[in-house]
Amino acid sequence: MKQELAGKRVAVIGAGGGIGRAICETLQANGADVIGLDLRGLDRLPEGVVGVECNLADVEQLGAVVAALYEEDARPISLVNSAGVVEENIGVEDMTIADFDRVMGVNFRGLFFACQAFGRELLARGGGGIVNIASMSGNYMVNYPQKQSVYNSSKAAVTAFTKSLAVEWAGRGVRVNALSPGYVGTPLLEQKTEMHAQWKENILLERFATPEEVAEAVLFLLSDRSTYFVGAELLMDGGITLR
Ligand SMILES: NC(=O)c1ccc[n+]([C@@H]2O[C@H](COP(=O)([O-])OP(=O)(O)OC[C@H]3O[C@@H](n4cnc5c(N)ncnc54)[C@H](O)[C@@H]3O)[C@@H](O)[C@H]2O)c1
């Protein structure tokens, strides 16, 4: 296998999740030194991936984690933002401020300040890459029948922010892109198994993506094969948004 990321350090936030774990595995298999950040699931990280407990909603804690990582090793750390939460089928008329803040606090606020904390160091240490996991639900479609207006809005915010950030940092050695998957078979979908058949009806490939397929696209966006991608949103949805 090609070692496309040999010698590079990458932090994956949300590493304990279905997609995050696959990203850790793929990046590590391609030579990266991977640090996995999450609230939970760190005991299931692939062997060799360094797990660090971290709550993305706590910006101060995140800053302390970044500082500690650089105390151990001064090499720049590229970043993959894969942490995410979704409200459980709540209509706008019933949305509480707490539910709104929980989803936005991780998916957008947390991601924003993670880009800031890791990005400041990348700017100072010679650059690197940032990949933000957004979703087809941000700019391409509204999921049905489940109601998830805050999640969808948070993902549109992620892609808008990714473009803004790419413009600010492209000339300074930090390449920022977003990846928007369609449905991926992970724990995030498990609470809605009764809807799976309905979702699949509209997927041209008639199946969900695998976390490994998502990880391949992340590898591409971090590698030197994608050097002309700046502020892009890569959509990988099995064709569902064409219907
Ligand atoms: N599964 C899908 O169908 C799908 C589709 C499109 C986009 N996405 C996005 O992909 C990303 C990964 O999703 P997944 O399917 O692996 O979900 P998942 O639930 O398996 O993993 C998400 C991870 O984020 C972590 N997390 C949540 N809040 C956190 C916090 N405050 N601090 C640190 N970590 C936190 C969780 O502990 C979990 O390990 C998410 O951003 C999600 O929105 C998923």
PDB file of N, CA and C and ligand atoms in Angstrom, residues 13-23 37-42 44 52-58 61-62 81-86 102 105-107 110-111 132-137 143 151 154-155 158 179-191 199 208-209 211 214 236, ligand 1:
ATOM      1  N   ILE A  13     -11.262  14.070  15.152  1.00  0.00           N
ATOM      2  CA  ILE A  13     -12.224  14.313  16.245  1.00  0.00           C
ATOM      3  C   ILE A  13     -13.506  13.546  15.915  1.00  0.00           C
ATOM      4  N   GLY A  14     -13.996  12.791  16.909  1.00  0.00           N
ATOM      5  CA  GLY A  14     -15.109  11.883  16.653  1.00  0.00           C
ATOM      6  C   GLY A  14     -14.580  10.505  16.288  1.00  0.00           C
ATOM      7  N   ALA A  15     -13.346  10.227  16.731  1.00  0.00           N
ATOM      8  CA  ALA A  15     -12.642   8.994  16.353  1.00  0.00           C
ATOM      9  C   ALA A  15     -13.322   7.730  16.882  1.00  0.00           C
ATOM     10  N   GLY A  16     -14.132   7.880  17.931  1.00  0.00           N
ATOM     11  CA  GLY A  16     -14.794   6.707  18.492  1.00  0.00           C
ATOM     12  C   GLY A  16     -16.037   6.310  17.726  1.00  0.00           C
ATOM     13  N   GLY A  17     -16.463   7.116  16.776  1.00  0.00           N
ATOM     14  CA  GLY A  17     -17.681   6.833  16.015  1.00  0.00           C
ATOM     15  C   GLY A  17     -17.423   5.936  14.825  1.00  0.00           C
ATOM     16  N   GLY A  18     -18.506   5.569  14.139  1.00  0.00           N
ATOM     17  CA  GLY A  18     -18.397   4.641  13.016  1.00  0.00           C
ATOM     18  C   GLY A  18     -17.482   5.166  11.920  1.00  0.00           C
ATOM     19  N   ILE A  19     -17.710   6.390  11.500  1.00  0.00           N
ATOM     20  CA  ILE A  19     -16.894   6.956  10.418  1.00  0.00           C
ATOM     21  C   ILE A  19     -15.500   7.327  10.943  1.00  0.00           C
ATOM     22  N   GLY A  20     -15.451   7.916  12.134  1.00  0.00           N
ATOM     23  CA  GLY A  20     -14.166   8.350  12.697  1.00  0.00           C
ATOM     24  C   GLY A  20     -13.176   7.208  12.839  1.00  0.00           C
ATOM     25  N   ARG A  21     -13.691   6.066  13.298  1.00  0.00           N
ATOM     26  CA  ARG A  21     -12.793   4.915  13.497  1.00  0.00           C
ATOM     27  C   ARG A  21     -12.219   4.441  12.159  1.00  0.00           C
ATOM     28  N   ALA A  22     -13.074   4.402  11.134  1.00  0.00           N
ATOM     29  CA  ALA A  22     -12.592   3.980   9.807  1.00  0.00           C
ATOM     30  C   ALA A  22     -11.578   4.982   9.256  1.00  0.00           C
ATOM     31  N   ILE A  23     -11.808   6.258   9.529  1.00  0.00           N
ATOM     32  CA  ILE A  23     -10.849   7.280   9.076  1.00  0.00           C
ATOM     33  C   ILE A  23      -9.496   7.040   9.750  1.00  0.00           C
ATOM     34  N   LEU A  37      -9.573  11.762  18.922  1.00  0.00           N
ATOM     35  CA  LEU A  37     -10.226  12.500  20.012  1.00  0.00           C
ATOM     36  C   LEU A  37     -11.708  12.157  20.046  1.00  0.00           C
ATOM     37  N   ASP A  38     -12.234  11.954  21.228  1.00  0.00           N
ATOM     38  CA  ASP A  38     -13.673  11.681  21.353  1.00  0.00           C
ATOM     39  C   ASP A  38     -14.034  11.723  22.836  1.00  0.00           C
ATOM     40  N   LEU A  39     -15.322  11.770  23.084  1.00  0.00           N
ATOM     41  CA  LEU A  39     -15.843  11.669  24.449  1.00  0.00           C
ATOM     42  C   LEU A  39     -15.847  10.223  24.910  1.00  0.00           C
ATOM     43  N   ARG A  40     -16.027   9.332  23.958  1.00  0.00           N
ATOM     44  CA  ARG A  40     -16.202   7.907  24.284  1.00  0.00           C
ATOM     45  C   ARG A  40     -15.670   7.063  23.124  1.00  0.00           C
ATOM     46  N   GLY A  41     -15.635   5.764  23.350  1.00  0.00           N
ATOM     47  CA  GLY A  41     -15.269   4.842  22.256  1.00  0.00           C
ATOM     48  C   GLY A  41     -13.777   4.756  22.004  1.00  0.00           C
ATOM     49  N   LEU A  42     -12.974   5.352  22.896  1.00  0.00           N
ATOM     50  CA  LEU A  42     -11.532   5.364  22.638  1.00  0.00           C
ATOM     51  C   LEU A  42     -10.905   3.975  22.807  1.00  0.00           C
ATOM     52  N   ARG A  44     -12.000   1.413  21.512  1.00  0.00           N
ATOM     53  CA  ARG A  44     -12.180   0.658  20.258  1.00  0.00           C
ATOM     54  C   ARG A  44     -11.346   1.228  19.102  1.00  0.00           C
ATOM     55  N   VAL A  52      -7.307  10.335  22.869  1.00  0.00           N
ATOM     56  CA  VAL A  52      -7.340  11.432  23.845  1.00  0.00           C
ATOM     57  C   VAL A  52      -8.798  11.789  24.105  1.00  0.00           C
ATOM     58  N   GLU A  53      -9.199  11.723  25.378  1.00  0.00           N
ATOM     59  CA  GLU A  53     -10.579  12.068  25.708  1.00  0.00           C
ATOM     60  C   GLU A  53     -10.761  13.575  25.604  1.00  0.00           C
ATOM     61  N   CYS A  54     -11.785  13.990  24.894  1.00  0.00           N
ATOM     62  CA  CYS A  54     -11.972  15.425  24.686  1.00  0.00           C
ATOM     63  C   CYS A  54     -13.417  15.714  24.314  1.00  0.00           C
ATOM     64  N   ASN A  55     -13.988  16.723  24.976  1.00  0.00           N
ATOM     65  CA  ASN A  55     -15.347  17.157  24.652  1.00  0.00           C
ATOM     66  C   ASN A  55     -15.280  18.365  23.730  1.00  0.00           C
ATOM     67  N   LEU A  56     -15.717  18.172  22.508  1.00  0.00           N
ATOM     68  CA  LEU A  56     -15.642  19.224  21.491  1.00  0.00           C
ATOM     69  C   LEU A  56     -16.473  20.452  21.874  1.00  0.00           C
ATOM     70  N   ALA A  57     -17.465  20.240  22.711  1.00  0.00           N
ATOM     71  CA  ALA A  57     -18.312  21.368  23.121  1.00  0.00           C
ATOM     72  C   ALA A  57     -17.610  22.253  24.149  1.00  0.00           C
ATOM     73  N   ASP A  58     -16.480  21.800  24.665  1.00  0.00           N
ATOM     74  CA  ASP A  58     -15.738  22.544  25.683  1.00  0.00           C
ATOM     75  C   ASP A  58     -14.484  23.134  25.026  1.00  0.00           C
ATOM     76  N   GLN A  61     -11.175  23.090  27.002  1.00  0.00           N
ATOM     77  CA  GLN A  61     -10.566  21.760  27.092  1.00  0.00           C
ATOM     78  C   GLN A  61      -9.847  21.419  25.781  1.00  0.00           C
ATOM     79  N   LEU A  62     -10.484  21.781  24.692  1.00  0.00           N
ATOM     80  CA  LEU A  62      -9.893  21.513  23.381  1.00  0.00           C
ATOM     81  C   LEU A  62      -8.553  22.236  23.241  1.00  0.00           C
ATOM     82  N   ASN A  81     -12.523  16.698  11.165  1.00  0.00           N
ATOM     83  CA  ASN A  81     -13.651  16.893  12.077  1.00  0.00           C
ATOM     84  C   ASN A  81     -14.752  15.920  11.713  1.00  0.00           C
ATOM     85  N   SER A  82     -14.892  14.856  12.525  1.00  0.00           N
ATOM     86  CA  SER A  82     -15.916  13.854  12.233  1.00  0.00           C
ATOM     87  C   SER A  82     -16.914  13.690  13.380  1.00  0.00           C
ATOM     88  N   ALA A  83     -16.774  14.476  14.450  1.00  0.00           N
ATOM     89  CA  ALA A  83     -17.760  14.366  15.537  1.00  0.00           C
ATOM     90  C   ALA A  83     -19.080  14.951  15.056  1.00  0.00           C
ATOM     91  N   GLY A  84     -20.170  14.376  15.486  1.00  0.00           N
ATOM     92  CA  GLY A  84     -21.464  14.919  15.089  1.00  0.00           C
ATOM     93  C   GLY A  84     -22.575  14.314  15.913  1.00  0.00           C
ATOM     94  N   VAL A  85     -23.620  15.088  16.132  1.00  0.00           N
ATOM     95  CA  VAL A  85     -24.821  14.588  16.812  1.00  0.00           C
ATOM     96  C   VAL A  85     -26.044  15.081  16.035  1.00  0.00           C
ATOM     97  N   VAL A  86     -27.152  14.362  16.214  1.00  0.00           N
ATOM     98  CA  VAL A  86     -28.378  14.742  15.512  1.00  0.00           C
ATOM     99  C   VAL A  86     -29.533  14.709  16.514  1.00  0.00           C
ATOM    100  N   ARG A 102     -27.310  21.716  21.861  1.00  0.00           N
ATOM    101  CA  ARG A 102     -26.541  20.460  21.882  1.00  0.00           C
ATOM    102  C   ARG A 102     -26.032  20.133  20.480  1.00  0.00           C
ATOM    103  N   GLY A 105     -23.808  23.027  19.153  1.00  0.00           N
ATOM    104  CA  GLY A 105     -22.608  23.127  19.990  1.00  0.00           C
ATOM    105  C   GLY A 105     -21.517  22.160  19.566  1.00  0.00           C
ATOM    106  N   VAL A 106     -21.914  21.017  19.055  1.00  0.00           N
ATOM    107  CA  VAL A 106     -20.927  20.049  18.554  1.00  0.00           C
ATOM    108  C   VAL A 106     -20.690  20.282  17.057  1.00  0.00           C
ATOM    109  N   ASN A 107     -21.777  20.218  16.280  1.00  0.00           N
ATOM    110  CA  ASN A 107     -21.634  20.164  14.819  1.00  0.00           C
ATOM    111  C   ASN A 107     -21.059  21.445  14.218  1.00  0.00           C
ATOM    112  N   GLY A 110     -18.463  23.659  17.940  1.00  0.00           N
ATOM    113  CA  GLY A 110     -17.303  22.840  18.280  1.00  0.00           C
ATOM    114  C   GLY A 110     -16.341  22.728  17.103  1.00  0.00           C
ATOM    115  N   LEU A 111     -16.905  22.461  15.932  1.00  0.00           N
ATOM    116  CA  LEU A 111     -16.062  22.319  14.732  1.00  0.00           C
ATOM    117  C   LEU A 111     -15.339  23.623  14.424  1.00  0.00           C
ATOM    118  N   ASN A 132     -13.488  18.745   6.918  1.00  0.00           N
ATOM    119  CA  ASN A 132     -14.690  18.814   7.748  1.00  0.00           C
ATOM    120  C   ASN A 132     -15.760  17.887   7.182  1.00  0.00           C
ATOM    121  N   ILE A 133     -16.255  16.965   8.009  1.00  0.00           N
ATOM    122  CA  ILE A 133     -17.325  16.086   7.550  1.00  0.00           C
ATOM    123  C   ILE A 133     -18.649  16.840   7.699  1.00  0.00           C
ATOM    124  N   ALA A 134     -19.223  17.198   6.576  1.00  0.00           N
ATOM    125  CA  ALA A 134     -20.532  17.873   6.579  1.00  0.00           C
ATOM    126  C   ALA A 134     -21.582  16.799   6.313  1.00  0.00           C
ATOM    127  N   SER A 135     -22.466  17.012   5.335  1.00  0.00           N
ATOM    128  CA  SER A 135     -23.498  16.023   5.012  1.00  0.00           C
ATOM    129  C   SER A 135     -24.250  16.494   3.776  1.00  0.00           C
ATOM    130  N   MET A 136     -24.792  15.523   3.050  1.00  0.00           N
ATOM    131  CA  MET A 136     -25.685  15.905   1.932  1.00  0.00           C
ATOM    132  C   MET A 136     -26.866  16.716   2.457  1.00  0.00           C
ATOM    133  N   SER A 137     -27.179  16.559   3.747  1.00  0.00           N
ATOM    134  CA  SER A 137     -28.352  17.219   4.327  1.00  0.00           C
ATOM    135  C   SER A 137     -28.149  18.717   4.540  1.00  0.00           C
ATOM    136  N   ASN A 143     -33.779  15.494   4.608  1.00  0.00           N
ATOM    137  CA  ASN A 143     -34.118  14.095   4.869  1.00  0.00           C
ATOM    138  C   ASN A 143     -35.612  13.953   5.171  1.00  0.00           C
ATOM    139  N   TYR A 151     -29.854  19.821  12.746  1.00  0.00           N
ATOM    140  CA  TYR A 151     -28.738  19.081  12.149  1.00  0.00           C
ATOM    141  C   TYR A 151     -28.473  19.587  10.732  1.00  0.00           C
ATOM    142  N   SER A 154     -26.939  22.920  10.732  1.00  0.00           N
ATOM    143  CA  SER A 154     -25.555  22.898  11.224  1.00  0.00           C
ATOM    144  C   SER A 154     -24.603  22.465  10.116  1.00  0.00           C
ATOM    145  N   LYS A 155     -25.063  21.544   9.258  1.00  0.00           N
ATOM    146  CA  LYS A 155     -24.190  21.047   8.193  1.00  0.00           C
ATOM    147  C   LYS A 155     -24.042  22.062   7.063  1.00  0.00           C
ATOM    148  N   VAL A 158     -21.464  24.268   8.275  1.00  0.00           N
ATOM    149  CA  VAL A 158     -20.118  23.681   8.142  1.00  0.00           C
ATOM    150  C   VAL A 158     -19.555  23.942   6.741  1.00  0.00           C
ATOM    151  N   LEU A 179     -16.358  17.260   3.186  1.00  0.00           N
ATOM    152  CA  LEU A 179     -16.829  16.027   2.563  1.00  0.00           C
ATOM    153  C   LEU A 179     -18.265  15.802   3.019  1.00  0.00           C
ATOM    154  N   SER A 180     -19.168  15.627   2.063  1.00  0.00           N
ATOM    155  CA  SER A 180     -20.581  15.461   2.406  1.00  0.00           C
ATOM    156  C   SER A 180     -21.079  14.077   2.026  1.00  0.00           C
ATOM    157  N   PRO A 181     -21.126  13.168   2.990  1.00  0.00           N
ATOM    158  CA  PRO A 181     -21.653  11.834   2.701  1.00  0.00           C
ATOM    159  C   PRO A 181     -23.176  11.837   2.690  1.00  0.00           C
ATOM    160  N   GLY A 182     -23.710  10.842   1.980  1.00  0.00           N
ATOM    161  CA  GLY A 182     -25.119  10.505   2.130  1.00  0.00           C
ATOM    162  C   GLY A 182     -25.236   9.578   3.330  1.00  0.00           C
ATOM    163  N   TYR A 183     -26.210   8.664   3.296  1.00  0.00           N
ATOM    164  CA  TYR A 183     -26.374   7.749   4.425  1.00  0.00           C
ATOM    165  C   TYR A 183     -25.184   6.787   4.515  1.00  0.00           C
ATOM    166  N   VAL A 184     -24.632   6.673   5.725  1.00  0.00           N
ATOM    167  CA  VAL A 184     -23.503   5.782   5.972  1.00  0.00           C
ATOM    168  C   VAL A 184     -23.906   4.826   7.098  1.00  0.00           C
ATOM    169  N   GLY A 185     -23.616   3.557   6.944  1.00  0.00           N
ATOM    170  CA  GLY A 185     -24.004   2.573   7.964  1.00  0.00           C
ATOM    171  C   GLY A 185     -23.168   2.712   9.229  1.00  0.00           C
ATOM    172  N   THR A 186     -23.661   3.483  10.196  1.00  0.00           N
ATOM    173  CA  THR A 186     -22.958   3.703  11.472  1.00  0.00           C
ATOM    174  C   THR A 186     -23.991   3.806  12.604  1.00  0.00           C
ATOM    175  N   PRO A 187     -23.508   3.858  13.858  1.00  0.00           N
ATOM    176  CA  PRO A 187     -24.435   3.991  14.996  1.00  0.00           C
ATOM    177  C   PRO A 187     -25.350   5.214  14.902  1.00  0.00           C
ATOM    178  N   LEU A 188     -24.935   6.254  14.160  1.00  0.00           N
ATOM    179  CA  LEU A 188     -25.762   7.462  14.054  1.00  0.00           C
ATOM    180  C   LEU A 188     -27.150   7.146  13.473  1.00  0.00           C
ATOM    181  N   LEU A 189     -27.225   6.102  12.656  1.00  0.00           N
ATOM    182  CA  LEU A 189     -28.497   5.758  12.002  1.00  0.00           C
ATOM    183  C   LEU A 189     -29.294   4.700  12.759  1.00  0.00           C
ATOM    184  N   GLU A 190     -28.682   4.128  13.805  1.00  0.00           N
ATOM    185  CA  GLU A 190     -29.299   2.951  14.438  1.00  0.00           C
ATOM    186  C   GLU A 190     -30.647   3.215  15.096  1.00  0.00           C
ATOM    187  N   GLN A 191     -30.826   4.460  15.558  1.00  0.00           N
ATOM    188  CA  GLN A 191     -32.095   4.738  16.246  1.00  0.00           C
ATOM    189  C   GLN A 191     -33.266   4.869  15.271  1.00  0.00           C
ATOM    190  N   TRP A 199     -35.468   5.070   3.050  1.00  0.00           N
ATOM    191  CA  TRP A 199     -34.313   5.849   2.571  1.00  0.00           C
ATOM    192  C   TRP A 199     -33.670   5.147   1.370  1.00  0.00           C
ATOM    193  N   PHE A 208     -26.415   1.784   1.842  1.00  0.00           N
ATOM    194  CA  PHE A 208     -25.705   2.882   2.497  1.00  0.00           C
ATOM    195  C   PHE A 208     -24.225   2.813   2.123  1.00  0.00           C
ATOM    196  N   ALA A 209     -23.528   3.940   2.279  1.00  0.00           N
ATOM    197  CA  ALA A 209     -22.065   3.927   2.130  1.00  0.00           C
ATOM    198  C   ALA A 209     -21.470   3.177   3.318  1.00  0.00           C
ATOM    199  N   PRO A 211     -18.350   3.111   6.147  1.00  0.00           N
ATOM    200  CA  PRO A 211     -17.413   4.077   6.730  1.00  0.00           C
ATOM    201  C   PRO A 211     -16.067   4.072   5.998  1.00  0.00           C
ATOM    202  N   VAL A 214     -16.066   6.373   3.066  1.00  0.00           N
ATOM    203  CA  VAL A 214     -15.920   7.767   3.499  1.00  0.00           C
ATOM    204  C   VAL A 214     -14.445   8.051   3.817  1.00  0.00           C
ATOM    205  N   MET A 236     -20.672  12.611  -1.694  1.00  0.00           N
ATOM    206  CA  MET A 236     -20.656  11.165  -1.994  1.00  0.00           C
ATOM    207  C   MET A 236     -21.931  10.575  -1.405  1.00  0.00           C
TER     208      MET A 236
HETATM  209  N1  LIG B   1     -23.833   8.178   9.399  1.00  0.00           N
HETATM  210  C1  LIG B   1     -24.327   8.920   8.426  1.00  0.00           C
HETATM  211  O1  LIG B   1     -25.264   8.536   7.714  1.00  0.00           O
HETATM  212  C2  LIG B   1     -23.761  10.281   8.141  1.00  0.00           C
HETATM  213  C3  LIG B   1     -24.139  10.921   6.959  1.00  0.00           C
HETATM  214  C4  LIG B   1     -23.617  12.180   6.667  1.00  0.00           C
HETATM  215  C5  LIG B   1     -22.759  12.774   7.557  1.00  0.00           C
HETATM  216  N2  LIG B   1     -22.422  12.149   8.703  1.00  0.00           N
HETATM  217  C6  LIG B   1     -21.507  12.842   9.613  1.00  0.00           C
HETATM  218  O2  LIG B   1     -20.343  12.069   9.801  1.00  0.00           O
HETATM  219  C7  LIG B   1     -19.783  12.343  11.078  1.00  0.00           C
HETATM  220  C8  LIG B   1     -19.548  11.030  11.820  1.00  0.00           C
HETATM  221  O3  LIG B   1     -20.791  10.390  12.025  1.00  0.00           O
HETATM  222  P1  LIG B   1     -20.935   8.841  12.389  1.00  0.00           P
HETATM  223  O4  LIG B   1     -21.934   8.291  11.471  1.00  0.00           O
HETATM  224  O5  LIG B   1     -19.599   8.214  12.514  1.00  0.00           O
HETATM  225  O6  LIG B   1     -21.647   8.973  13.808  1.00  0.00           O
HETATM  226  P2  LIG B   1     -21.304   8.265  15.181  1.00  0.00           P
HETATM  227  O7  LIG B   1     -22.419   8.602  16.094  1.00  0.00           O
HETATM  228  O8  LIG B   1     -20.947   6.837  14.980  1.00  0.00           O
HETATM  229  O9  LIG B   1     -19.980   9.040  15.629  1.00  0.00           O
HETATM  230  C9  LIG B   1     -19.969  10.370  16.036  1.00  0.00           C
HETATM  231  C10 LIG B   1     -18.903  10.515  17.100  1.00  0.00           C
HETATM  232  O10 LIG B   1     -18.884  11.878  17.541  1.00  0.00           O
HETATM  233  C11 LIG B   1     -18.598  11.851  18.916  1.00  0.00           C
HETATM  234  N3  LIG B   1     -19.026  13.067  19.591  1.00  0.00           N
HETATM  235  C12 LIG B   1     -20.289  13.519  19.769  1.00  0.00           C
HETATM  236  N4  LIG B   1     -20.281  14.627  20.527  1.00  0.00           N
HETATM  237  C13 LIG B   1     -18.974  14.865  20.839  1.00  0.00           C
HETATM  238  C14 LIG B   1     -18.335  15.851  21.618  1.00  0.00           C
HETATM  239  N5  LIG B   1     -19.019  16.808  22.249  1.00  0.00           N
HETATM  240  N6  LIG B   1     -16.983  15.811  21.728  1.00  0.00           N
HETATM  241  C15 LIG B   1     -16.278  14.830  21.125  1.00  0.00           C
HETATM  242  N7  LIG B   1     -16.837  13.869  20.373  1.00  0.00           N
HETATM  243  C16 LIG B   1     -18.170  13.889  20.244  1.00  0.00           C
HETATM  244  C17 LIG B   1     -19.415  10.659  19.441  1.00  0.00           C
HETATM  245  O11 LIG B   1     -18.976  10.249  20.713  1.00  0.00           O
HETATM  246  C18 LIG B   1     -19.211   9.645  18.356  1.00  0.00           C
HETATM  247  O12 LIG B   1     -18.126   8.776  18.637  1.00  0.00           O
HETATM  248  C19 LIG B   1     -20.783  13.271  11.776  1.00  0.00           C
HETATM  249  O13 LIG B   1     -20.351  14.601  11.631  1.00  0.00           O
HETATM  250  C20 LIG B   1     -22.059  13.046  11.004  1.00  0.00           C
HETATM  251  O14 LIG B   1     -22.913  14.155  11.074  1.00  0.00           O
HETATM  252  C21 LIG B   1     -22.891  10.900   9.021  1.00  0.00           C
END
